[in-house]
Amino acid sequence: MKTLLNTLYVQTQGALLRLDHDTLKVEVEGRPRLQVPLHHLGSLVLFGEVCVTPALLARCAADGRTVAWLSLHGRFQARVEGPVSGNVLLRRAQHEALDDPHRPREIARHLVAGKLRNLRTVLLRGAREAEGPEAAAPLSQAARHLAELLRELPQASHLEEIRGLEGDASRRYFAAFPHLLLGEGEVFTFRGRNRRPPLDPVNALLSFLYTLLLHDCVGALEGVGLDPQVGFLHALRPGRPALGLDLMEELRPILGDRLALTLLNRRQLTEKDFDRRPGGAVLLNEAGRKKVLVAYQERKQQEITHPFLEQKLPLGLVPHLQARLLARHLRGELSAYPPYLHH
Amino acid sequence: MQVLVTYDVSTETPAGRRRLQKVAQACKNFGQRVQKSVFECTVDEMHFERLVRALTAIIHREEDSLRIYRLMEPVEKYVQVYGWDKKVDFERPLVV
């Protein structure tokens, strides 16, 4: 059983990461800041101007520890992996599944079913916690609509139809999303999803969380030996981690949206944690990023019971388990991919 | 599991002082220094075996002393700390 290895996030500009025997040492302005035995770390995520010595990079590559560079605002820039590993037969099975006339559609159907179920769970929880029936109504209504789309899903005969249902569900969900934000005076407003750049704090937060989640999903797929670029729901495009995006869909509501709502509704994030740029872009600043990174890591430690495997485990291991279930399906050991359904 | 490594390495000879350095480095590879000759390490069974092997290969059996304790978990409940404490929990979010 894989244990949940920690991720080291470095966002202090000018930090230097070096290998010291079997430990990783972080130095800032020549002074040691942190020393961690490598066996605690599953991956490194570095924001902006952070240097890594070649020796540390080589060691991480050799051990299968991924290193990713993101911009200060969480936009993915580069990622280093070691030699191609994993099971070549599994990757072949993955490519063959893609060429099959039916299997991409069936996998996409299950991925979308998982996403819709989990979006619905977020809406229903919001409706339960809403202040009064008036506040709950738009949420229950959106949840009902998602349930209808879920019922249509088994009948969709083309991949395009499934993508259409997913798009429809997302629109309905984000239309209801403002009602999930509690508190009067509209501290944070949300008028629909926007990105590149995000135009309000809620969108900035969602984008940042999705980037962290994508990193974890791609890492999980690589961990089981799948090719993160060969996706089924998402079309192939050079440089696009289509399978990473596929795997992320069912997890966005839980590790992204639900966490964002908690941070905003508990006022753990305030206006001061965001920078407004000329031109309208809104981005998390250093203090805000740190709060989100800590909250994200803590969320991953929360124990859940996996409904398919009937096993207790930290939420952060779910991407790894789902990657393994997908691999089992591609190998033909499972007749369908079972998505993760959050309670 | 969490283990506590404590040692007393004789530093009367240059060879002893070298052993002291090596013991400290071996401990750093697996955990962190909480006092001058005391390290706390979070390890799985495999790393624990490696740690023991690394340390016993360095020490001099007549001159040095090495004690390894398995800590009762959860450690926060069973270990009390007073005075300075620079311990970092490597299982908690690591954000620099």
Short mmCIF file of N, CA, C and O in Angstrom, two decimals, chain A residues 103 106-115 221 226 232 243 246-251 306 308 318-330 333-341:
data_model
loop_
_atom_site.label_atom_id
_atom_site.label_comp_id
_atom_site.label_asym_id
_atom_site.label_seq_id
_atom_site.Cartn_x
_atom_site.Cartn_y
_atom_site.Cartn_z
N ARG A 103 -14.40 2.14 -26.21
CA ARG A 103 -13.89 2.27 -24.85
C ARG A 103 -13.66 3.72 -24.39
O ARG A 103 -14.00 4.04 -23.26
N GLU A 106 -16.86 4.96 -23.07
CA GLU A 106 -17.29 4.35 -21.80
C GLU A 106 -16.49 4.89 -20.62
O GLU A 106 -17.02 5.13 -19.55
N ILE A 107 -15.19 5.07 -20.84
CA ILE A 107 -14.36 5.63 -19.76
C ILE A 107 -14.81 7.06 -19.47
O ILE A 107 -15.02 7.44 -18.31
N ALA A 108 -15.02 7.83 -20.54
CA ALA A 108 -15.47 9.23 -20.37
C ALA A 108 -16.80 9.27 -19.62
O ALA A 108 -17.02 10.11 -18.75
N ARG A 109 -17.69 8.33 -19.95
CA ARG A 109 -19.00 8.28 -19.31
C ARG A 109 -18.85 8.11 -17.79
O ARG A 109 -19.51 8.78 -17.01
N HIS A 110 -17.96 7.24 -17.38
CA HIS A 110 -17.77 7.01 -15.95
C HIS A 110 -17.08 8.19 -15.27
O HIS A 110 -17.40 8.53 -14.14
N LEU A 111 -16.12 8.79 -15.98
CA LEU A 111 -15.45 9.97 -15.41
C LEU A 111 -16.46 11.08 -15.17
O LEU A 111 -16.48 11.71 -14.11
N VAL A 112 -17.31 11.31 -16.17
CA VAL A 112 -18.29 12.40 -16.06
C VAL A 112 -19.34 12.07 -15.01
O VAL A 112 -19.76 12.94 -14.24
N ALA A 113 -19.73 10.79 -14.94
CA ALA A 113 -20.69 10.39 -13.91
C ALA A 113 -20.13 10.72 -12.53
O ALA A 113 -20.83 11.26 -11.66
N GLY A 114 -18.85 10.42 -12.31
CA GLY A 114 -18.22 10.72 -11.03
C GLY A 114 -18.22 12.21 -10.76
O GLY A 114 -18.54 12.66 -9.66
N LYS A 115 -17.87 12.97 -11.78
CA LYS A 115 -17.83 14.43 -11.60
C LYS A 115 -19.22 14.97 -11.25
O LYS A 115 -19.37 15.75 -10.31
N LEU A 221 -0.78 9.31 -11.91
CA LEU A 221 -0.82 8.51 -13.13
C LEU A 221 0.58 7.99 -13.47
O LEU A 221 0.75 6.82 -13.82
N LEU A 226 1.01 4.97 -16.08
CA LEU A 226 0.17 5.40 -17.20
C LEU A 226 0.77 6.63 -17.86
O LEU A 226 1.52 7.38 -17.24
N PHE A 232 -9.01 10.34 -22.40
CA PHE A 232 -10.20 9.81 -23.09
C PHE A 232 -11.29 10.86 -23.19
O PHE A 232 -11.84 11.09 -24.25
N LEU A 243 -4.93 12.90 -19.79
CA LEU A 243 -5.40 11.92 -18.81
C LEU A 243 -5.38 12.52 -17.40
O LEU A 243 -6.23 12.20 -16.58
N ASP A 246 -8.47 14.32 -17.20
CA ASP A 246 -9.58 13.36 -17.05
C ASP A 246 -9.74 12.95 -15.59
O ASP A 246 -10.84 12.99 -15.04
N LEU A 247 -8.63 12.55 -14.99
CA LEU A 247 -8.66 12.04 -13.63
C LEU A 247 -9.08 13.13 -12.65
O LEU A 247 -9.71 12.88 -11.62
N MET A 248 -8.74 14.37 -13.01
CA MET A 248 -9.01 15.49 -12.12
C MET A 248 -10.50 15.81 -12.02
O MET A 248 -10.97 16.32 -11.02
N GLU A 249 -11.26 15.50 -13.09
CA GLU A 249 -12.66 15.96 -13.15
C GLU A 249 -13.48 15.56 -11.93
O GLU A 249 -14.17 16.38 -11.34
N GLU A 250 -13.40 14.29 -11.54
CA GLU A 250 -14.24 13.83 -10.43
C GLU A 250 -13.71 14.35 -9.10
O GLU A 250 -14.43 14.29 -8.10
N LEU A 251 -12.47 14.84 -9.07
CA LEU A 251 -11.87 15.28 -7.81
C LEU A 251 -11.94 16.80 -7.61
O LEU A 251 -11.79 17.29 -6.49
N HIS A 306 -13.11 4.92 1.21
CA HIS A 306 -13.28 4.79 -0.23
C HIS A 306 -14.47 3.87 -0.49
O HIS A 306 -14.47 2.72 -0.06
N PHE A 308 -15.65 2.31 -3.11
CA PHE A 308 -15.46 1.13 -3.96
C PHE A 308 -14.55 0.11 -3.28
O PHE A 308 -14.82 -1.08 -3.27
N VAL A 318 -6.48 9.37 -2.83
CA VAL A 318 -7.53 9.02 -3.79
C VAL A 318 -7.04 9.12 -5.25
O VAL A 318 -7.29 8.20 -6.03
N PRO A 319 -6.32 10.19 -5.65
CA PRO A 319 -5.84 10.20 -7.03
C PRO A 319 -4.99 8.96 -7.36
O PRO A 319 -5.10 8.41 -8.46
N HIS A 320 -4.17 8.52 -6.40
CA HIS A 320 -3.32 7.34 -6.65
C HIS A 320 -4.17 6.08 -6.82
O HIS A 320 -3.91 5.26 -7.69
N LEU A 321 -5.19 5.93 -5.96
CA LEU A 321 -6.04 4.75 -6.05
C LEU A 321 -6.86 4.76 -7.33
O LEU A 321 -7.02 3.74 -7.98
N GLN A 322 -7.37 5.94 -7.69
CA GLN A 322 -8.16 6.02 -8.92
C GLN A 322 -7.28 5.72 -10.13
O GLN A 322 -7.74 5.08 -11.07
N ALA A 323 -6.04 6.18 -10.10
CA ALA A 323 -5.11 5.87 -11.20
C ALA A 323 -4.93 4.36 -11.30
O ALA A 323 -4.90 3.79 -12.39
N ARG A 324 -4.85 3.70 -10.15
CA ARG A 324 -4.66 2.26 -10.17
C ARG A 324 -5.91 1.54 -10.67
O ARG A 324 -5.83 0.58 -11.43
N LEU A 325 -7.08 2.05 -10.28
CA LEU A 325 -8.33 1.45 -10.76
C LEU A 325 -8.45 1.63 -12.28
O LEU A 325 -8.89 0.72 -12.99
N LEU A 326 -8.03 2.79 -12.76
CA LEU A 326 -8.07 3.04 -14.20
C LEU A 326 -7.12 2.08 -14.92
O LEU A 326 -7.45 1.51 -15.97
N ALA A 327 -5.94 1.87 -14.34
CA ALA A 327 -4.97 0.94 -14.93
C ALA A 327 -5.56 -0.47 -14.97
O ALA A 327 -5.41 -1.19 -15.96
N ARG A 328 -6.27 -0.83 -13.89
CA ARG A 328 -6.87 -2.18 -13.86
C ARG A 328 -7.93 -2.31 -14.93
O ARG A 328 -8.06 -3.36 -15.56
N HIS A 329 -8.67 -1.24 -15.14
CA HIS A 329 -9.68 -1.29 -16.20
C HIS A 329 -9.01 -1.41 -17.58
O HIS A 329 -9.43 -2.21 -18.42
N LEU A 330 -7.96 -0.63 -17.81
CA LEU A 330 -7.30 -0.65 -19.11
C LEU A 330 -6.69 -2.02 -19.40
O LEU A 330 -6.63 -2.47 -20.54
N GLU A 333 -8.91 -5.95 -16.20
CA GLU A 333 -9.23 -6.65 -14.96
C GLU A 333 -10.54 -6.16 -14.35
O GLU A 333 -11.14 -6.84 -13.53
N LEU A 334 -10.94 -4.94 -14.71
CA LEU A 334 -12.22 -4.39 -14.25
C LEU A 334 -13.03 -4.07 -15.50
O LEU A 334 -12.50 -3.46 -16.44
N SER A 335 -14.33 -4.42 -15.49
CA SER A 335 -15.12 -4.21 -16.71
C SER A 335 -15.37 -2.73 -16.97
O SER A 335 -15.58 -2.32 -18.09
N ALA A 336 -15.37 -1.91 -15.90
CA ALA A 336 -15.57 -0.47 -16.09
C ALA A 336 -14.70 0.29 -15.10
O ALA A 336 -14.28 -0.27 -14.08
N TYR A 337 -14.45 1.55 -15.39
CA TYR A 337 -13.69 2.38 -14.46
C TYR A 337 -14.64 2.88 -13.38
O TYR A 337 -15.62 3.58 -13.68
N PRO A 338 -14.39 2.57 -12.10
CA PRO A 338 -15.26 3.08 -11.04
C PRO A 338 -14.76 4.43 -10.52
O PRO A 338 -13.71 4.50 -9.91
N PRO A 339 -15.50 5.51 -10.77
CA PRO A 339 -15.03 6.82 -10.29
C PRO A 339 -15.15 6.92 -8.78
O PRO A 339 -15.85 6.11 -8.15
N TYR A 340 -14.46 7.89 -8.20
CA TYR A 340 -14.53 8.10 -6.76
C TYR A 340 -15.76 8.95 -6.44
O TYR A 340 -15.88 10.08 -6.92
N LEU A 341 -16.65 8.40 -5.63
CA LEU A 341 -17.86 9.13 -5.26
C LEU A 341 -17.76 9.56 -3.81
O LEU A 341 -17.70 8.72 -2.91
#
